[in-house]
Amino acid sequence: TGLKGSRNMTKNLAAADLGLVMDSHGPIGSVVVSAPTQYTFSAKIKGKAAHAGIEPEKGINAILVASKAIAAMKLGQIDQRTTANIGVIEGGKATNIIPEEVMIRGEVRSTEPAKLEKQLLHMQKCLAEESRKARAKLSFIKTREYSTFKIASNTDLIKLCRKGARIAGLKFLRKASGGGSDANNLNAIGIPSVVLSTGMTNVHSTTEYIKISDLNKAAEFILAIALSA
């Protein structure tokens, strides 16, 4: 999580001309040639604690403030190039206490900087507005996790992937992805990189799997690309 290894690499450390990253779904032979920029953010809302049974009116319910803010947000698939998500909510101590603090963590992804900034600002404004109404305090921290990339079809890397697919008897398929990978960071330091499918299915779920036959095909694909180079 966070691509922490590739984020700390330099071009001299990597010592590579091209990159192949095994981190996508779909049939073997699929090659991800573009992916978005991602920002994550954490927002802390601080209200006021009070006894929930004796004097709830004296409290400011941070969880309620967060809930109203999230309900006002546009989330999910915003457009063809932009997505947004709230992934974590943490707060509260006991059922008989008006919750004083809540922490929210979310993200925005887009291949277009203007749309990314617009969505991020929208989510921040929703949190700020509901906090203002309830007289709660908001702190908002955003972090750029990785940057977008796009590999043109006429590059040496794509030509190698096409040739490798042909040698391995696979159907070559260029595609865009909404996910981030080490390829984002490798491209950022000047190493043209694409993402190859491993055949993984039901990604990020408890039923994720890869067929052994797809593992074999993926290995054959990589070998064919390497030999072509």
Tab-separated table of C-alpha atoms in Angstrom:
chain	number	residue	atom	x	y	z
A	1	THR	CA	0.000	0.000	0.000
A	2	GLY	CA	1.338	3.396	-0.996
A	3	LEU	CA	3.953	2.185	-3.521
A	4	LYS	CA	6.571	3.033	-0.912
A	5	GLY	CA	9.375	1.098	-2.613
A	6	SER	CA	9.174	2.629	-6.077
A	7	ARG	CA	8.400	6.052	-4.617
A	8	ASN	CA	11.900	6.149	-3.132
A	9	MET	CA	13.730	4.938	-6.234
A	10	THR	CA	15.888	7.097	-8.480
A	11	LYS	CA	16.776	6.469	-12.102
A	12	ASN	CA	20.397	5.664	-11.151
A	13	LEU	CA	19.185	3.202	-8.527
A	14	ALA	CA	16.830	1.512	-10.946
A	15	ALA	CA	19.457	1.310	-13.735
A	16	ALA	CA	16.879	0.313	-16.351
A	17	ASP	CA	15.844	1.541	-19.786
A	18	LEU	CA	12.292	0.158	-19.694
A	19	GLY	CA	9.943	-1.261	-17.082
A	20	LEU	CA	7.374	-4.071	-16.920
A	21	VAL	CA	5.133	-4.100	-13.849
A	22	MET	CA	3.011	-7.175	-13.048
A	23	ASP	CA	-0.043	-5.598	-11.462
A	24	SER	CA	-3.265	-5.677	-13.471
A	25	HIS	CA	-6.326	-7.779	-14.230
A	26	GLY	CA	-7.753	-8.998	-17.509
A	27	PRO	CA	-6.588	-11.589	-20.049
A	28	ILE	CA	-2.840	-12.199	-20.365
A	29	GLY	CA	-1.578	-9.944	-23.124
A	30	SER	CA	-3.345	-6.910	-21.671
A	31	VAL	CA	-0.996	-3.918	-21.300
A	32	VAL	CA	-1.914	-0.841	-19.251
A	33	VAL	CA	-0.549	2.212	-21.070
A	34	SER	CA	-2.119	4.967	-18.948
A	35	ALA	CA	-3.152	5.500	-15.342
A	36	PRO	CA	-4.300	8.439	-13.184
A	37	THR	CA	-2.800	10.729	-10.584
A	38	GLN	CA	-3.932	9.923	-7.049
A	39	TYR	CA	-4.366	12.187	-4.040
A	40	THR	CA	-5.241	10.800	-0.622
A	41	PHE	CA	-6.483	12.930	2.239
A	42	SER	CA	-7.191	12.711	5.948
A	43	ALA	CA	-9.751	14.950	7.626
A	44	LYS	CA	-10.206	15.272	11.377
A	45	ILE	CA	-13.416	16.750	12.717
A	46	LYS	CA	-13.402	17.830	16.343
A	47	GLY	CA	-16.718	18.429	18.059
A	48	LYS	CA	-17.508	18.376	21.764
A	49	ALA	CA	-18.026	15.459	24.119
A	50	ALA	CA	-21.087	15.259	26.386
A	51	HIS	CA	-23.177	12.612	28.153
A	52	ALA	CA	-25.519	11.113	25.554
A	53	GLY	CA	-28.246	10.322	28.087
A	54	ILE	CA	-28.157	13.299	30.433
A	55	GLU	CA	-27.147	16.349	28.356
A	56	PRO	CA	-26.706	15.467	24.670
A	57	GLU	CA	-27.583	19.042	23.677
A	58	LYS	CA	-24.280	20.223	25.159
A	59	GLY	CA	-22.258	18.065	22.776
A	60	ILE	CA	-21.213	18.427	19.129
A	61	ASN	CA	-21.428	15.021	17.455
A	62	ALA	CA	-18.370	14.701	15.196
A	63	ILE	CA	-19.671	11.492	13.607
A	64	LEU	CA	-22.948	13.198	12.693
A	65	VAL	CA	-21.045	16.106	11.126
A	66	ALA	CA	-18.914	13.680	9.097
A	67	SER	CA	-21.983	11.710	8.009
A	68	LYS	CA	-23.745	14.803	6.670
A	69	ALA	CA	-20.596	15.894	4.848
A	70	ILE	CA	-20.099	12.504	3.219
A	71	ALA	CA	-23.779	12.353	2.236
A	72	ALA	CA	-23.318	15.659	0.377
A	73	MET	CA	-20.293	14.431	-1.586
A	74	LYS	CA	-20.221	13.149	-5.143
A	75	LEU	CA	-18.456	9.785	-4.855
A	76	GLY	CA	-17.644	6.786	-7.048
A	77	GLN	CA	-17.264	7.246	-10.804
A	78	ILE	CA	-17.393	11.037	-11.200
A	79	ASP	CA	-16.711	10.906	-14.951
A	80	GLN	CA	-14.757	8.708	-17.367
A	81	ARG	CA	-11.443	10.022	-16.049
A	82	THR	CA	-12.171	10.698	-12.371
A	83	THR	CA	-13.086	8.633	-9.297
A	84	ALA	CA	-13.483	9.468	-5.609
A	85	ASN	CA	-13.884	7.391	-2.457
A	86	ILE	CA	-14.193	7.592	1.305
A	87	GLY	CA	-12.465	4.461	2.572
A	88	VAL	CA	-11.978	4.841	6.338
A	89	ILE	CA	-13.960	6.371	9.205
A	90	GLU	CA	-12.689	6.133	12.782
A	91	GLY	CA	-14.257	7.778	15.808
A	92	GLY	CA	-16.195	7.503	19.021
A	93	LYS	CA	-15.451	5.875	22.376
A	94	ALA	CA	-18.746	4.636	23.824
A	95	THR	CA	-22.465	4.684	23.077
A	96	ASN	CA	-23.181	6.970	26.045
A	97	ILE	CA	-20.749	9.691	24.910
A	98	ILE	CA	-21.397	12.243	22.183
A	99	PRO	CA	-18.334	11.565	19.961
A	100	GLU	CA	-15.853	14.423	20.108
A	101	GLU	CA	-13.554	13.393	17.252
A	102	VAL	CA	-13.755	11.472	14.009
A	103	MET	CA	-11.046	10.778	11.411
A	104	ILE	CA	-11.920	10.284	7.746
A	105	ARG	CA	-9.580	9.064	5.023
A	106	GLY	CA	-10.377	9.176	1.337
A	107	GLU	CA	-8.934	9.563	-2.144
A	108	VAL	CA	-9.413	11.125	-5.575
A	109	ARG	CA	-7.983	9.853	-8.872
A	110	SER	CA	-7.992	11.425	-12.327
A	111	THR	CA	-5.922	11.625	-15.482
A	112	GLU	CA	-6.841	15.308	-15.760
A	113	PRO	CA	-5.306	17.669	-13.149
A	114	ALA	CA	-8.142	20.204	-13.308
A	115	LYS	CA	-10.804	17.569	-12.670
A	116	LEU	CA	-8.769	16.069	-9.835
A	117	GLU	CA	-8.379	19.445	-8.110
A	118	LYS	CA	-12.065	20.244	-8.599
A	119	GLN	CA	-13.207	16.973	-7.012
A	120	LEU	CA	-10.764	17.254	-4.126
A	121	LEU	CA	-11.907	20.808	-3.411
A	122	HIS	CA	-15.556	19.711	-3.574
A	123	MET	CA	-14.992	17.056	-0.898
A	124	GLN	CA	-13.049	19.471	1.299
A	125	LYS	CA	-15.816	22.082	0.981
A	126	CYS	CA	-18.476	19.545	2.037
A	127	LEU	CA	-16.484	18.783	5.188
A	128	ALA	CA	-15.822	22.465	5.889
A	129	GLU	CA	-19.453	23.503	5.405
A	130	GLU	CA	-20.923	20.878	7.731
A	131	SER	CA	-18.206	21.577	10.321
A	132	ARG	CA	-19.038	25.295	10.169
A	133	LYS	CA	-22.770	24.654	10.624
A	134	ALA	CA	-22.164	22.489	13.698
A	135	ARG	CA	-19.416	24.739	15.104
A	136	ALA	CA	-16.944	21.875	14.892
A	137	LYS	CA	-13.267	22.229	13.945
A	138	LEU	CA	-11.835	20.701	10.780
A	139	SER	CA	-8.255	19.868	9.849
A	140	PHE	CA	-7.641	18.637	6.291
A	141	ILE	CA	-4.380	17.187	4.942
A	142	LYS	CA	-3.923	16.049	1.337
A	143	THR	CA	-1.046	14.006	-0.088
A	144	ARG	CA	-0.064	13.390	-3.705
A	145	GLU	CA	0.616	9.639	-3.870
A	146	TYR	CA	1.647	9.286	-7.510
A	147	SER	CA	1.348	10.993	-10.899
A	148	THR	CA	-0.407	10.060	-14.127
A	149	PHE	CA	1.370	8.514	-17.116
A	150	LYS	CA	0.566	7.666	-20.735
A	151	ILE	CA	2.721	5.586	-23.101
A	152	ALA	CA	2.240	6.282	-26.827
A	153	SER	CA	1.561	3.372	-29.190
A	154	ASN	CA	4.619	4.097	-31.368
A	155	THR	CA	7.213	3.753	-28.570
A	156	ASP	CA	9.858	1.014	-28.403
A	157	LEU	CA	8.245	-0.366	-25.246
A	158	ILE	CA	4.856	-0.913	-26.891
A	159	LYS	CA	6.512	-2.392	-29.980
A	160	LEU	CA	8.340	-4.877	-27.740
A	161	CYS	CA	5.099	-5.807	-25.961
A	162	ARG	CA	3.326	-6.345	-29.287
A	163	LYS	CA	6.150	-8.567	-30.523
A	164	GLY	CA	6.255	-10.463	-27.235
A	165	ALA	CA	2.512	-11.131	-27.383
A	166	ARG	CA	2.835	-12.416	-30.949
A	167	ILE	CA	5.694	-14.762	-30.008
A	168	ALA	CA	3.799	-16.038	-26.950
A	169	GLY	CA	0.630	-16.566	-28.980
A	170	LEU	CA	-1.353	-13.963	-27.043
A	171	LYS	CA	-3.795	-11.272	-28.130
A	172	PHE	CA	-2.219	-7.868	-27.493
A	173	LEU	CA	-4.574	-5.386	-25.841
A	174	ARG	CA	-3.732	-1.779	-24.894
A	175	LYS	CA	-5.892	-0.362	-22.118
A	176	ALA	CA	-6.217	2.429	-19.569
A	177	SER	CA	-6.487	1.764	-15.840
A	178	GLY	CA	-8.006	3.567	-12.873
A	179	GLY	CA	-5.479	1.981	-10.526
A	180	GLY	CA	-2.007	3.050	-9.486
A	181	SER	CA	1.133	0.913	-9.615
A	182	ASP	CA	4.926	1.090	-9.554
A	183	ALA	CA	4.672	2.081	-13.228
A	184	ASN	CA	3.423	5.530	-12.163
A	185	ASN	CA	6.574	6.137	-10.140
A	186	LEU	CA	8.943	4.566	-12.686
A	187	ASN	CA	7.563	6.774	-15.452
A	188	ALA	CA	7.929	9.782	-13.150
A	189	ILE	CA	11.702	9.204	-12.880
A	190	GLY	CA	12.115	8.766	-16.625
A	191	ILE	CA	11.860	4.995	-17.065
A	192	PRO	CA	9.068	4.247	-19.605
A	193	SER	CA	6.979	1.507	-17.991
A	194	VAL	CA	3.723	-0.334	-18.587
A	195	VAL	CA	1.611	-2.671	-16.460
A	196	LEU	CA	0.998	-6.255	-17.580
A	197	SER	CA	-1.925	-8.408	-16.530
A	198	THR	CA	-1.313	-11.320	-14.185
A	199	GLY	CA	-4.853	-12.601	-14.696
A	200	MET	CA	-5.842	-11.658	-11.153
A	201	THR	CA	-9.612	-11.752	-10.634
A	202	ASN	CA	-11.907	-10.229	-7.965
A	203	VAL	CA	-9.093	-7.847	-7.056
A	204	HIS	CA	-8.858	-6.562	-3.441
A	205	SER	CA	-11.491	-8.983	-2.193
A	206	THR	CA	-11.387	-12.136	-0.069
A	207	THR	CA	-12.147	-14.179	-3.205
A	208	GLU	CA	-9.213	-12.880	-5.279
A	209	TYR	CA	-7.461	-15.573	-7.312
A	210	ILE	CA	-5.186	-16.240	-10.291
A	211	LYS	CA	-5.423	-19.324	-12.485
A	212	ILE	CA	-2.195	-21.346	-12.692
A	213	SER	CA	-2.584	-21.375	-16.476
A	214	ASP	CA	-2.577	-17.560	-16.450
A	215	LEU	CA	0.556	-17.496	-14.284
A	216	ASN	CA	2.250	-19.681	-16.893
A	217	LYS	CA	1.052	-17.457	-19.754
A	218	ALA	CA	2.227	-14.319	-17.938
A	219	ALA	CA	5.691	-15.826	-17.457
A	220	GLU	CA	5.839	-16.769	-21.139
A	221	PHE	CA	4.783	-13.229	-22.094
A	222	ILE	CA	7.536	-11.620	-19.989
A	223	LEU	CA	10.152	-14.008	-21.363
A	224	ALA	CA	9.068	-13.293	-24.938
A	225	ILE	CA	9.332	-9.533	-24.352
A	226	ALA	CA	12.768	-9.905	-22.754
A	227	LEU	CA	14.070	-12.064	-25.587
A	228	SER	CA	12.661	-9.613	-28.146
A	229	ALA	CA	14.658	-6.815	-26.464
